[in-house]
Short mmCIF file of C-alpha atoms in Angstrom, two decimals:
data_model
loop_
_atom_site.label_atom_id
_atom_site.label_comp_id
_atom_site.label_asym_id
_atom_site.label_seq_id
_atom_site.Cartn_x
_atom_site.Cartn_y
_atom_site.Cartn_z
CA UNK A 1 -18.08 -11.90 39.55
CA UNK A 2 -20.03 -13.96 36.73
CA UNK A 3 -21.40 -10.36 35.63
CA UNK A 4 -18.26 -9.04 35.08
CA UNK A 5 -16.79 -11.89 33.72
CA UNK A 6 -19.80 -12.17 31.23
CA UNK A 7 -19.71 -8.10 30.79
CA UNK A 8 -15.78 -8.66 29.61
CA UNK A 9 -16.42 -11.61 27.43
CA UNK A 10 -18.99 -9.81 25.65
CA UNK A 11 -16.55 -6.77 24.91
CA UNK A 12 -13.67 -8.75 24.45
CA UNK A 13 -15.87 -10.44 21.50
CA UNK A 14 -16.79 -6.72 20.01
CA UNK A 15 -13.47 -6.28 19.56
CA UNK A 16 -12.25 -9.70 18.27
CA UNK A 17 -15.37 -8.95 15.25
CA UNK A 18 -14.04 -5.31 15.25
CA UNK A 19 -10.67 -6.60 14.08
CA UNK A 20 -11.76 -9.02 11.90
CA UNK A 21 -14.13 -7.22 10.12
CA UNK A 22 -10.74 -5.03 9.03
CA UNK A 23 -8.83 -6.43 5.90
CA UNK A 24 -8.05 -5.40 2.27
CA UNK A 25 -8.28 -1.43 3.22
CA UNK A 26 -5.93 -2.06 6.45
CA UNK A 27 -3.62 -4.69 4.59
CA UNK A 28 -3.69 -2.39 1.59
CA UNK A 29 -3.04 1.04 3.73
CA UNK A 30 -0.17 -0.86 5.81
CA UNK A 31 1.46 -2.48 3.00
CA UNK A 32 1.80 1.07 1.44
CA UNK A 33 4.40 1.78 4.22
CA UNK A 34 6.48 -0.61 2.57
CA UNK A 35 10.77 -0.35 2.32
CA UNK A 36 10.70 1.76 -1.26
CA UNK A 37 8.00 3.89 0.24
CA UNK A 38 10.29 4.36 3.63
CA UNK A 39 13.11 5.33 1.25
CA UNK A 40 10.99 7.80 -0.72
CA UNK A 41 9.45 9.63 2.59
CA UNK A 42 12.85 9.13 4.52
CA UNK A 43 14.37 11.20 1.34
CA UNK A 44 11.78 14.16 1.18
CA UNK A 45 12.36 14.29 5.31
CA UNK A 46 15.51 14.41 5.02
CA UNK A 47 16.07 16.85 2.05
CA UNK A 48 12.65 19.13 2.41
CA UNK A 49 12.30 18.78 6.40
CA UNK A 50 9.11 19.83 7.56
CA UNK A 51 8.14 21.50 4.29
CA UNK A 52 6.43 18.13 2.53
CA UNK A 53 4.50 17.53 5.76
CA UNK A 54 1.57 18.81 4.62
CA UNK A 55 1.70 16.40 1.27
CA UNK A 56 0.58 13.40 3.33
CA UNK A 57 -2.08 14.60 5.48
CA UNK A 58 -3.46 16.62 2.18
CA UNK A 59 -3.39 13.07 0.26
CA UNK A 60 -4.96 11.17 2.65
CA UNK A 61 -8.36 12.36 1.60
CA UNK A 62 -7.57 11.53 -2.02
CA UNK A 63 -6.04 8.35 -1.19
CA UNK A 64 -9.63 6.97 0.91
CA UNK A 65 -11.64 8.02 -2.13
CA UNK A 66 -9.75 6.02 -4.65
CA UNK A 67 -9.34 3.29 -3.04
CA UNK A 68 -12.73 2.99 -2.03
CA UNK A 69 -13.75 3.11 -5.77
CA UNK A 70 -11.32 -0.11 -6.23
CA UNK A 71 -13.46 -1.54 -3.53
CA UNK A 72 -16.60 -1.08 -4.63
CA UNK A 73 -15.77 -1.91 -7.90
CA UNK A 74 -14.42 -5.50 -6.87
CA UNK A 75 -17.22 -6.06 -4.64
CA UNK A 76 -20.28 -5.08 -6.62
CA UNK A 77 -19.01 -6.70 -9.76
CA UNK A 78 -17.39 -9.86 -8.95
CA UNK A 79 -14.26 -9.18 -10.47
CA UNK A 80 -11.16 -7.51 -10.15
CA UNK A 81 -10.22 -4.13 -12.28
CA UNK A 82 -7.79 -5.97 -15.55
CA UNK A 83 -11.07 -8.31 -15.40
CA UNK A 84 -13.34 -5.68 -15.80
CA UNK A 85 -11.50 -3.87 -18.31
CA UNK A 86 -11.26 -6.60 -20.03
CA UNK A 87 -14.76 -7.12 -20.42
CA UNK A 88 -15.79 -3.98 -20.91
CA UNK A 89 -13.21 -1.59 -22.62
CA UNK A 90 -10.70 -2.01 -25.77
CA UNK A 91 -8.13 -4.64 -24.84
CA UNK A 92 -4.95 -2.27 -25.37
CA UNK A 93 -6.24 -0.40 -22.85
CA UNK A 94 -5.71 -3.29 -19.81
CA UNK A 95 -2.31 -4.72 -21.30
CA UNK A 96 -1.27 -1.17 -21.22
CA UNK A 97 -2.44 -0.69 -17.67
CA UNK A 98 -1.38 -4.16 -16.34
CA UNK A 99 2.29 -4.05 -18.63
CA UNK A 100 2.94 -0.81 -16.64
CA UNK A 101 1.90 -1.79 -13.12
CA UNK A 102 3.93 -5.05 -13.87
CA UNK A 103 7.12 -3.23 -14.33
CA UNK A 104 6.82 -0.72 -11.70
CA UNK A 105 6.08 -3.52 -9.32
CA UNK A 106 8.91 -5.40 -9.96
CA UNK A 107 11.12 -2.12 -9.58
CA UNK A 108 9.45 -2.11 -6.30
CA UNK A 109 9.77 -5.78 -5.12
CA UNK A 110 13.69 -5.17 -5.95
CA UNK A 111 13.92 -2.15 -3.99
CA UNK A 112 11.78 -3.88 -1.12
CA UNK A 113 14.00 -6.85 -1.11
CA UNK A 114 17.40 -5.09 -1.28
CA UNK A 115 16.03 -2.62 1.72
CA UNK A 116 15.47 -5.77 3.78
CA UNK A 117 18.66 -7.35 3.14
CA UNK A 118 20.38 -3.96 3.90
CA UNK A 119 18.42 -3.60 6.94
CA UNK A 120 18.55 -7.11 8.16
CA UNK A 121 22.73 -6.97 7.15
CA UNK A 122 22.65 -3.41 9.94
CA UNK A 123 21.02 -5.39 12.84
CA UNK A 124 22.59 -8.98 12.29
CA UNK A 125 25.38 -8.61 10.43
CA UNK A 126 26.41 -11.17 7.73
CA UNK A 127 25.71 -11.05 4.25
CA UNK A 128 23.05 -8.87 2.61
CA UNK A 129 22.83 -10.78 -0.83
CA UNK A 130 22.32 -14.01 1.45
CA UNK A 131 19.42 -12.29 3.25
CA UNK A 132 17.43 -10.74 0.13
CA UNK A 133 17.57 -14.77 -0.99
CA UNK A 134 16.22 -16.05 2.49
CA UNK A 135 13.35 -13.19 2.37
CA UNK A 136 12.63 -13.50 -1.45
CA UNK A 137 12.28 -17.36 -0.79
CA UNK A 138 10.16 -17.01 2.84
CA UNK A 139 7.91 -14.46 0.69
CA UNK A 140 7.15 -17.18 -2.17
CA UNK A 141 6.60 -19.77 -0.17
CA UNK A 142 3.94 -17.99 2.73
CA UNK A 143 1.93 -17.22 -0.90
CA UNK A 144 2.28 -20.31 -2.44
CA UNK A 145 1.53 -22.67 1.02
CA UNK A 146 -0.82 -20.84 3.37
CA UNK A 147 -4.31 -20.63 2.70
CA UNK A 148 -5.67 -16.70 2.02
CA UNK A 149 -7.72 -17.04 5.37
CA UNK A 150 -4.52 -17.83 7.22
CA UNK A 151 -2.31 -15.75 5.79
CA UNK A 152 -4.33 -12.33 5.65
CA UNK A 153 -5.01 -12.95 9.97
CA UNK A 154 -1.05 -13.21 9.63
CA UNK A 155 -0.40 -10.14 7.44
CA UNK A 156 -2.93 -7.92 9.89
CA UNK A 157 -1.15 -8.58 12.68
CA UNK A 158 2.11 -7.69 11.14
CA UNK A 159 0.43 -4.27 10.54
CA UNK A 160 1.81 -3.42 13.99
CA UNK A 161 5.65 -3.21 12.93
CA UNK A 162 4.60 -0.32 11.54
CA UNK A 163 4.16 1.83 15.12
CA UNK A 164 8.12 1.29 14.94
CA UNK A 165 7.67 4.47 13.02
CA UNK A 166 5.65 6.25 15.68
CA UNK A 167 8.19 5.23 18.48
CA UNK A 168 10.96 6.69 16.67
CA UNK A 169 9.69 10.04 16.80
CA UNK A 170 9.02 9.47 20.62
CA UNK A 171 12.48 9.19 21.12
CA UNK A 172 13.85 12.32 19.89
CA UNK A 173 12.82 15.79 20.44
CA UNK A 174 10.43 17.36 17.80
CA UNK A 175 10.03 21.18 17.68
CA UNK A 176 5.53 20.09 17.26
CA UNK A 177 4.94 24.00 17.06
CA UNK A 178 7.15 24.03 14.05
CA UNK A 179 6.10 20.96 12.50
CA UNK A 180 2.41 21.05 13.20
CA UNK A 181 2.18 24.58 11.80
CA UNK A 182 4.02 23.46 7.84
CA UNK A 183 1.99 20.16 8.36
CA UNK A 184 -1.48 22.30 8.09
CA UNK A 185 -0.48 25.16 5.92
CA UNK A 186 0.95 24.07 2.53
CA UNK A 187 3.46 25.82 1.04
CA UNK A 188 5.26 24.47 -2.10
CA UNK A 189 7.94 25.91 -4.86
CA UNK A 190 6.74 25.73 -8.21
CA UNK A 191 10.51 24.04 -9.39
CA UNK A 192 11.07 21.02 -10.75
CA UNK A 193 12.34 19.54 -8.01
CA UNK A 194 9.89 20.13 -5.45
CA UNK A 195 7.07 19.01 -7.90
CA UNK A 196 9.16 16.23 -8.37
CA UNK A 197 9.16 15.40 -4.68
CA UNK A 198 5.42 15.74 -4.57
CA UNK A 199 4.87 13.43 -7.18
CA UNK A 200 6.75 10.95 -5.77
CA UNK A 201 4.69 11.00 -1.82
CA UNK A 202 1.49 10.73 -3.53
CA UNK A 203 3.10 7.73 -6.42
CA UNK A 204 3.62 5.89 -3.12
CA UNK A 205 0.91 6.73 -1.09
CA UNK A 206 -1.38 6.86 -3.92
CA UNK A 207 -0.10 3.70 -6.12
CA UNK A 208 -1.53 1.91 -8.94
CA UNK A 209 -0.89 -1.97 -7.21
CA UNK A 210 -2.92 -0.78 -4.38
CA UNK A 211 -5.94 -0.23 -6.59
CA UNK A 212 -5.40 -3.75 -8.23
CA UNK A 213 -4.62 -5.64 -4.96
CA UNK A 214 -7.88 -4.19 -2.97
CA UNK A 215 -10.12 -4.67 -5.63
CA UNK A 216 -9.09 -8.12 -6.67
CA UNK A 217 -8.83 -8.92 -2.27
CA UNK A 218 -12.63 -8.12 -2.18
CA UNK A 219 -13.40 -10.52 -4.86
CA UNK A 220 -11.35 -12.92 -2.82
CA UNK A 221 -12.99 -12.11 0.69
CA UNK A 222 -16.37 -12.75 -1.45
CA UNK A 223 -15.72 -15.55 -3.06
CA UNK A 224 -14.23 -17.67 0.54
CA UNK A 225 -17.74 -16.69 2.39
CA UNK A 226 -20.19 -19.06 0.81
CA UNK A 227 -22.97 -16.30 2.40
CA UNK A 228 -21.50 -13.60 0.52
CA UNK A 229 -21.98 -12.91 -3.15
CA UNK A 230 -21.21 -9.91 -5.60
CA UNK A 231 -23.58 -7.01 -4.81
CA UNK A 232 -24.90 -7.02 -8.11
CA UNK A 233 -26.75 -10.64 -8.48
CA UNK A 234 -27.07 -9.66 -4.12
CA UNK A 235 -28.71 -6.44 -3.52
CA UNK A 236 -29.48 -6.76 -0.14
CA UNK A 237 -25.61 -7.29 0.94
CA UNK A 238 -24.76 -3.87 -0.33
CA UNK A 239 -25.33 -2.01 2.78
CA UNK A 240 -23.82 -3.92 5.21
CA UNK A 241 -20.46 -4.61 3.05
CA UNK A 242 -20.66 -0.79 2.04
CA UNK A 243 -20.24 0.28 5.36
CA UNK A 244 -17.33 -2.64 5.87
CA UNK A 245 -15.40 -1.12 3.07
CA UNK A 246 -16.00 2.40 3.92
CA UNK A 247 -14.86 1.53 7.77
CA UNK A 248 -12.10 -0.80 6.74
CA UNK A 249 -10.21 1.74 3.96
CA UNK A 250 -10.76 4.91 6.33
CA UNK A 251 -8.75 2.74 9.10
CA UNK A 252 -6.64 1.23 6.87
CA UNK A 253 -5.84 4.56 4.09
CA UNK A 254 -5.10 6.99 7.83
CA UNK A 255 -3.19 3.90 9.14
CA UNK A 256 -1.08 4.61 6.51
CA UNK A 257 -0.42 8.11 6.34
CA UNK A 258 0.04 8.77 10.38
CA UNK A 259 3.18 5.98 9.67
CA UNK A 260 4.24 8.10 6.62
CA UNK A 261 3.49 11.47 8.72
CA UNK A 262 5.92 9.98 11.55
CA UNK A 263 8.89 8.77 8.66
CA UNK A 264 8.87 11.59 7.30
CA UNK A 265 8.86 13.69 10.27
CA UNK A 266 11.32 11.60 12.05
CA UNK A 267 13.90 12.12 9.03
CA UNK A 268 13.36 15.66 9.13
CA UNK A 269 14.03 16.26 12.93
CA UNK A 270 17.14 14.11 12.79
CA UNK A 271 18.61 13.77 9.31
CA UNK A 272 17.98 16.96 7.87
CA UNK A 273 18.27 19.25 10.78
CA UNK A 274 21.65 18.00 10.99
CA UNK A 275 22.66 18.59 7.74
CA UNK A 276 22.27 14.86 6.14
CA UNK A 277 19.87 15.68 2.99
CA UNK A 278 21.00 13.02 0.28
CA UNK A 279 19.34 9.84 1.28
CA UNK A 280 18.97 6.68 -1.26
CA UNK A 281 17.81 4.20 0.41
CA UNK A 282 15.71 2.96 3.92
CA UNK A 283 18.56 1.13 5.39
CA UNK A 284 20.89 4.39 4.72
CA UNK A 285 18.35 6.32 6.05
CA UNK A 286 17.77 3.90 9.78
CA UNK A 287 22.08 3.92 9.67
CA UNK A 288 22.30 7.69 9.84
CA UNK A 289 19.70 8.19 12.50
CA UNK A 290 22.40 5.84 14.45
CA UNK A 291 24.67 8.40 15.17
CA UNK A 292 21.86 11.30 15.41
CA UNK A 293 19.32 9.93 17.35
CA UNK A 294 20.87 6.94 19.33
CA UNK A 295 20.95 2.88 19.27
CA UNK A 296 17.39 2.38 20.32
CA UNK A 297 16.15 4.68 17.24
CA UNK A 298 18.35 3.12 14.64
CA UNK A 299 16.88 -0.85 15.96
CA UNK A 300 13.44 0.61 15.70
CA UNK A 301 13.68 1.79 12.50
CA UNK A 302 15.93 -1.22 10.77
CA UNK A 303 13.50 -3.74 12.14
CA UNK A 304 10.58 -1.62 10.53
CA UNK A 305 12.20 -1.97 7.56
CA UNK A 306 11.96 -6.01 7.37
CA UNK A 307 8.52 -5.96 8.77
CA UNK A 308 7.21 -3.80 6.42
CA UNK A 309 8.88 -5.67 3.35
CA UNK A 310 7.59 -9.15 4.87
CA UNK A 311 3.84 -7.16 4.38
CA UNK A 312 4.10 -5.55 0.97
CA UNK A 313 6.14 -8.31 -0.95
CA UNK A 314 3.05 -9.88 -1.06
CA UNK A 315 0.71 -7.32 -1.91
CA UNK A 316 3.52 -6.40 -4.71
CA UNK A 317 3.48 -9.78 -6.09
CA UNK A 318 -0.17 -10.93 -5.71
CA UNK A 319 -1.38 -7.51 -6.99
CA UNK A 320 0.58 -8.19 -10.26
CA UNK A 321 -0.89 -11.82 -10.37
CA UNK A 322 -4.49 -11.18 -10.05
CA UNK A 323 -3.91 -8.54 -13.03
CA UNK A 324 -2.19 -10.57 -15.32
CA UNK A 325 -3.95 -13.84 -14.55
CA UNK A 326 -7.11 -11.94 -14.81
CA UNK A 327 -5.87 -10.70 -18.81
CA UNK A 328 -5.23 -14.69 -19.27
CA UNK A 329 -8.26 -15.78 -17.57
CA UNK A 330 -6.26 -17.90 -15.09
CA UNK A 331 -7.65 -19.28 -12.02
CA UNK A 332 -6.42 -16.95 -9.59
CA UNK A 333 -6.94 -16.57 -6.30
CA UNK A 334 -4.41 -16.90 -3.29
CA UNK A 335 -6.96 -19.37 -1.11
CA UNK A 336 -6.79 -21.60 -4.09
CA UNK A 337 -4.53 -24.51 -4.10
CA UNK A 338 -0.78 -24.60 -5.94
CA UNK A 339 -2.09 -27.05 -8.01
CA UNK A 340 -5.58 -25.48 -8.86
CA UNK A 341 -3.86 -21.73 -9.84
CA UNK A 342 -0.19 -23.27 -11.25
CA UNK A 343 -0.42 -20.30 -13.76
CA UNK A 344 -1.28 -18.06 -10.79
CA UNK A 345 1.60 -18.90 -8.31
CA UNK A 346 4.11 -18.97 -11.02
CA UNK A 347 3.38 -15.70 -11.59
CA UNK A 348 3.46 -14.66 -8.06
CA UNK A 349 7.19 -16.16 -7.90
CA UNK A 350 7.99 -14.99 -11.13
CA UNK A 351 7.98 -11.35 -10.30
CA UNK A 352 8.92 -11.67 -7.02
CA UNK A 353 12.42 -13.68 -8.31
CA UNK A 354 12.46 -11.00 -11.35
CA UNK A 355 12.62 -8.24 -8.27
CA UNK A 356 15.28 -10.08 -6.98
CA UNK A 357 16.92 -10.73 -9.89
CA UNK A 358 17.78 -6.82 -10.44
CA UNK A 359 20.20 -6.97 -7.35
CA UNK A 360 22.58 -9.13 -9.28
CA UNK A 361 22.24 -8.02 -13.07
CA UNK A 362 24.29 -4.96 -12.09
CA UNK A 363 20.87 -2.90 -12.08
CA UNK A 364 20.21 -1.01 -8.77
CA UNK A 365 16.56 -1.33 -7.87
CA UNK A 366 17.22 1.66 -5.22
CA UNK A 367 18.31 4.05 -7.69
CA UNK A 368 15.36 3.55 -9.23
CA UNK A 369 13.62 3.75 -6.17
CA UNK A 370 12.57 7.46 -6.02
CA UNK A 371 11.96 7.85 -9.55
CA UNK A 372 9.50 4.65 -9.47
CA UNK A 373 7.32 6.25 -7.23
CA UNK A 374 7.44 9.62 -9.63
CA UNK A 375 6.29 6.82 -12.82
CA UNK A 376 3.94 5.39 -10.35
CA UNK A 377 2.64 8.66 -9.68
CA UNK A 378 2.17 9.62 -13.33
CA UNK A 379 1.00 6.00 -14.12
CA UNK A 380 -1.75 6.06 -11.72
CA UNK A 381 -3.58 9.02 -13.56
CA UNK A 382 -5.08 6.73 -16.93
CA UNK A 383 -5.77 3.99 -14.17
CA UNK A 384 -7.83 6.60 -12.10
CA UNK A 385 -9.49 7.46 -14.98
CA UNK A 386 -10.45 3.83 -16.01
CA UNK A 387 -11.59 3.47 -12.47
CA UNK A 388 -13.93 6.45 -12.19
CA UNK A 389 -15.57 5.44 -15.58
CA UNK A 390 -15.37 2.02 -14.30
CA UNK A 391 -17.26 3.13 -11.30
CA UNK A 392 -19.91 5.07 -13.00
CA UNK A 393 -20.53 2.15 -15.53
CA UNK A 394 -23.74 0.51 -15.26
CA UNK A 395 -22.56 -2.79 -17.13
CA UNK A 396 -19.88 -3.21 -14.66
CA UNK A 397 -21.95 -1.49 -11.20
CA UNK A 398 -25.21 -2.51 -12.06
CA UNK A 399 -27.96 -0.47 -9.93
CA UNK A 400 -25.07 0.63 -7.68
CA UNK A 401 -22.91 3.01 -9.49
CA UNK A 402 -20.92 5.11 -7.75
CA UNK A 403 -22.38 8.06 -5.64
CA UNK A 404 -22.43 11.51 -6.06
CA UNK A 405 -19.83 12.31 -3.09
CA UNK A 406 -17.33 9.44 -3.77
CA UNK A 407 -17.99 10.62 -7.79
CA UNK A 408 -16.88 14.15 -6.73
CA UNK A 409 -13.99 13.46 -4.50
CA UNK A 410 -12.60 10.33 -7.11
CA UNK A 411 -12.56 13.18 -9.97
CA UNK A 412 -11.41 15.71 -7.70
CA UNK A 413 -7.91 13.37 -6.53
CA UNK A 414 -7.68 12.03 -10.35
CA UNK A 415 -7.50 15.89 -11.29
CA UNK A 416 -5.17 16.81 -8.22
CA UNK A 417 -2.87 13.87 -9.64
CA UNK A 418 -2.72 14.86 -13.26
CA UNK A 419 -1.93 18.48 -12.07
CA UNK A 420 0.51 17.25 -10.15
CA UNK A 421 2.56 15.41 -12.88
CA UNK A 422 1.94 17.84 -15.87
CA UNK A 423 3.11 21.09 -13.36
CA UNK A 424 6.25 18.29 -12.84
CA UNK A 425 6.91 17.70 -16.62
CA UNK A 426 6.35 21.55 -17.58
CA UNK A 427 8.94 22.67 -14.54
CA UNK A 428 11.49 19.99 -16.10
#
C-alpha cells in the first residue's frame, strides 16, 4: 500500500513540474484564441466552410518557429524585442513597430471587450455596456494587484475554457471524411477575397503582440528566479531553458490551432451548411449556432467567449506595456509593484480603457475586427524581419545565434507571410 502510495506521489509530482514548467508559449498560444480571433475564424467557417481548414494546420508550423525566435531572443539577451531594437537598430524603426502594434492592440482589446459583454449579455441577460465596464475594470485590476507568479498559475489554468471549443464540435454531427480531406489538401482561389481571408487566420494566429508578449514574459520568468540569468552572461543554462521553450511553444503554438481547427470547423458544419455566411462578431456567431445546433452548443460557446477575453486582455495590454515602457526605459515588469512600475501600469490601463473607450465614441471595434487581423497580418511581416535579423545578431545573441533549422523555417514563414499580403494587395 505504501508502494503504491509512494509510486503515485512520485507521478503525481512529474506532472505537477510538467505543468509548471509550461508558461509564456502555452499562455501565449491560448491567449491567441481570444474573442476577435473567435470572430475572425467563426467568419471564414461560416462563409468558406471547410475550404480554410487547411490554413490553420498549414500555419501552425510557421507560427512555432516564430515564436520560438521571440523566445530565444528574450531569453538569451535579457531583454524584450522594442528593448533590443532599441539598442541595436535606428530608433524609427521600434516607434514604428511599437506605434503599430499599439493601435492594432487596442482595436483588439475593444473588440475583445465588446465580444464579452455581448456574450456575457446572451447567457445572463442585462446590459452589455454594463458588462464590458465590469470586465474592462476586473482585467485592470488582476494586472495591477496580483503578483506575475500568481497571476500566470491563474491565467494557465484558464487555458482550459478553451476545450469549450472542442466540445462544441462533439455535439453536432461533422461529415470528418469531408472535412479531414480539405483540412490536408489545400486548395485556395487566387481572388481578393479569399486572400483576404487567409491573411486574416494567419494575422490572428500569427500576430505581432504575441511576439512582444513571449519575448518580454521570458525576460520576466528570468528575472523572478534568482537561479536563472540571461543565457548570454549564463552559458550553461542554455540547454536546459532551450529545451523549456522549445517544449513549452510546441504545446502552447498546437494548443492553439486544434481550438482554432475546432471554431472554425464548428462554424462551418453549423453556420454555413445552413446557409448563415455573414458573421461579424463571436457573440453573433455562439447566437446563431442556438437555433442550429441546440442550447447546450450555444452555452458552450458564449461562455468560451468570456473565458477567452478574461486570458488575452491581458496579454493585449501587457504586450503593449512592455513595448512602450521598454522605448521609455520604464521599469516594467508585471511582478513589480504599482508603485515601483507607475509608468508601467498606467499604461497597461491606459490601453485597456482606450479599447473600451471605442464602444462609446460611436466607433465599432467589431467592424474593425476582421480587417485588424488582415493589418495585423501585413504588420507582422517588418516585425518578422526585425526578429530574424534580431536572431542572427551576435550583439544581441551572443555565442547563441539562432540555428540553422529555426533560421530556415523563421525565413521560410516571414516569406510565406509577405506572399500572402502582397498576392492580397495585387488581387485588390
Amino acid at each position: 500500500m505504501q508502494k503504491n502510495l509512494k509510486s503515485f506521489q512520485k507521478k503525481s509530482d512529474k506532472s505537477d513540474n510538467w505543468f509548471k514548467s509550461l508558461g509564456p508559449g502555452l499562455i501565449t498560444g491560448a491567449s491567441d484564441d481570444d474573442p476577435s480571433g473567435i470572430a475572425t475564424y467563426s467568419q471564414v467557417g461560416a462563409h468558406a466552410g471547410f475550404g480554410l481548414l487547411w490554413s490553420i494546420i498549414y500555419s501552425l508550423p510557421m507560427m512555432i518557429s516564430i515564436q520560438i525566435v521571440s523566445a530565444q531572443i528574450g531569453r538569451v539577451s535579457g531583454v524584450g524585442l522594442a528593448g533590443n531594437m532599441k539598442k541595436h537598430y535606428p530608433s524609427v524603426i521600434m516607434v514604428s513597430v511599437v506605434f503599430l502594434m499599439l493601435c492594432a492592440n487596442i482595436i483588439n482589446i475593444g473588440a475583445d471587450i465588446s465580444s464579452m459583454g455581448e456574450a456575457a449579455n446572451l447567457v445572463l441577460g442585462g446590459n452589455a455596456i454594463v458588462y464590458c465596464i465590469i470586465f474592462t475594470v476586473i482585467g485592470i485590476l488582476l494586472q495591477v494587484f496580483i503578483p506575475y507568479r500568481r497571476y500566470v498559475f491563474f491565467l494557465k489554468w484558464l487555458c482550459i475554457v478553451l476545450f469549450a471549443y472542442v466540445a462544441v464540435v462533439f455535439s453536432v454531427n461533422v461529415p470528418w471524411s469531408e472535412a479531414l480531406k480539405q483540412a490536408v489538401l489545400p486548395t485556395l482561389s487566387l481572388n481578393s477575397e479569399s486572400l483576404t481571408m487567409v491573411i486574416a487566420v494567419l494575422g490572428t494566429t500569427i500576430s505581432p503582440y504575441l511576439f512582444f508578449w513571449q519575448a518580454s514574459e521570458e525576460v520576466e520568468d528570468e528575472e523572478c528566479n534568482p537561479e536563472e540569468h540571461p543565457l548570454k552572461t549564463a552559458p550553461a543554462e542554455a540547454p536546459k531553458q532551450f529545451a523549456r521553450i522549445r517544449k513549452d511553444t510546441i504545446i502552447g503554438m498546437a494548443f492553439s490551432n486544434i481550438i482554432a481547427f475546432f471554431i472554425m470547423l464548428s462554424t462551418a458544419v453549423t453556420l454555413h451548411m445552413h446557409g448563415k455566411t455573414d458573421i461579424e462578431t463571436a457573440a453573433q456567431a455562439a447566437e446563431a449556432l442556438r437555433p442550429v445546433a441546440g442550447e447546450l452548443t450555444f452555452s458552450l460557446f458564449a461562455i468560451g467567449i468570456i473565458g477567452t477575453g478574461l486570458l488575452a486582455l491581458p496579454v493585449l495590454a501587457g504586450s503593449a506595456a512592455y513595448a512602450v515602457g521598454e522605448m521609455y526605459a520604464l521599469s516594467i515588469g508585471l511582478e513589480k509593484k504599482p508603485r515601483d512600475a507607475k509608468g508601467f501600469y498606467m499604461i497597461i490601463a491606459g490601453v485597456t480603457l482606450a479599447g473600451m473607450l471605442l464602444i462609446f465614441i460611436g466607433i465599432n471595434p467589431i467592424k474593425a475586427l476582421f480587417w485588424s487581423a488582415v493589418i495585423n497580418g501585413v504588420v507582422a511581416v517588418p516585425i518578422m524581419i526585425m526578429m530574424m535579423l534580431m536572431g542572427s545578431n551576435a550583439e544581441v545573441m551572443g555565442q547563441f545565434t539562432l540555428q540553422k533549422r529555426t533560421k530556415i523555417f523563421g525565413w521560410l514563414s516571414t516569406i510565406v507571410m509577405l506572399a500572402a499580403a502582397v498576392g492580397m494587395f495585387l488581387t485588390w
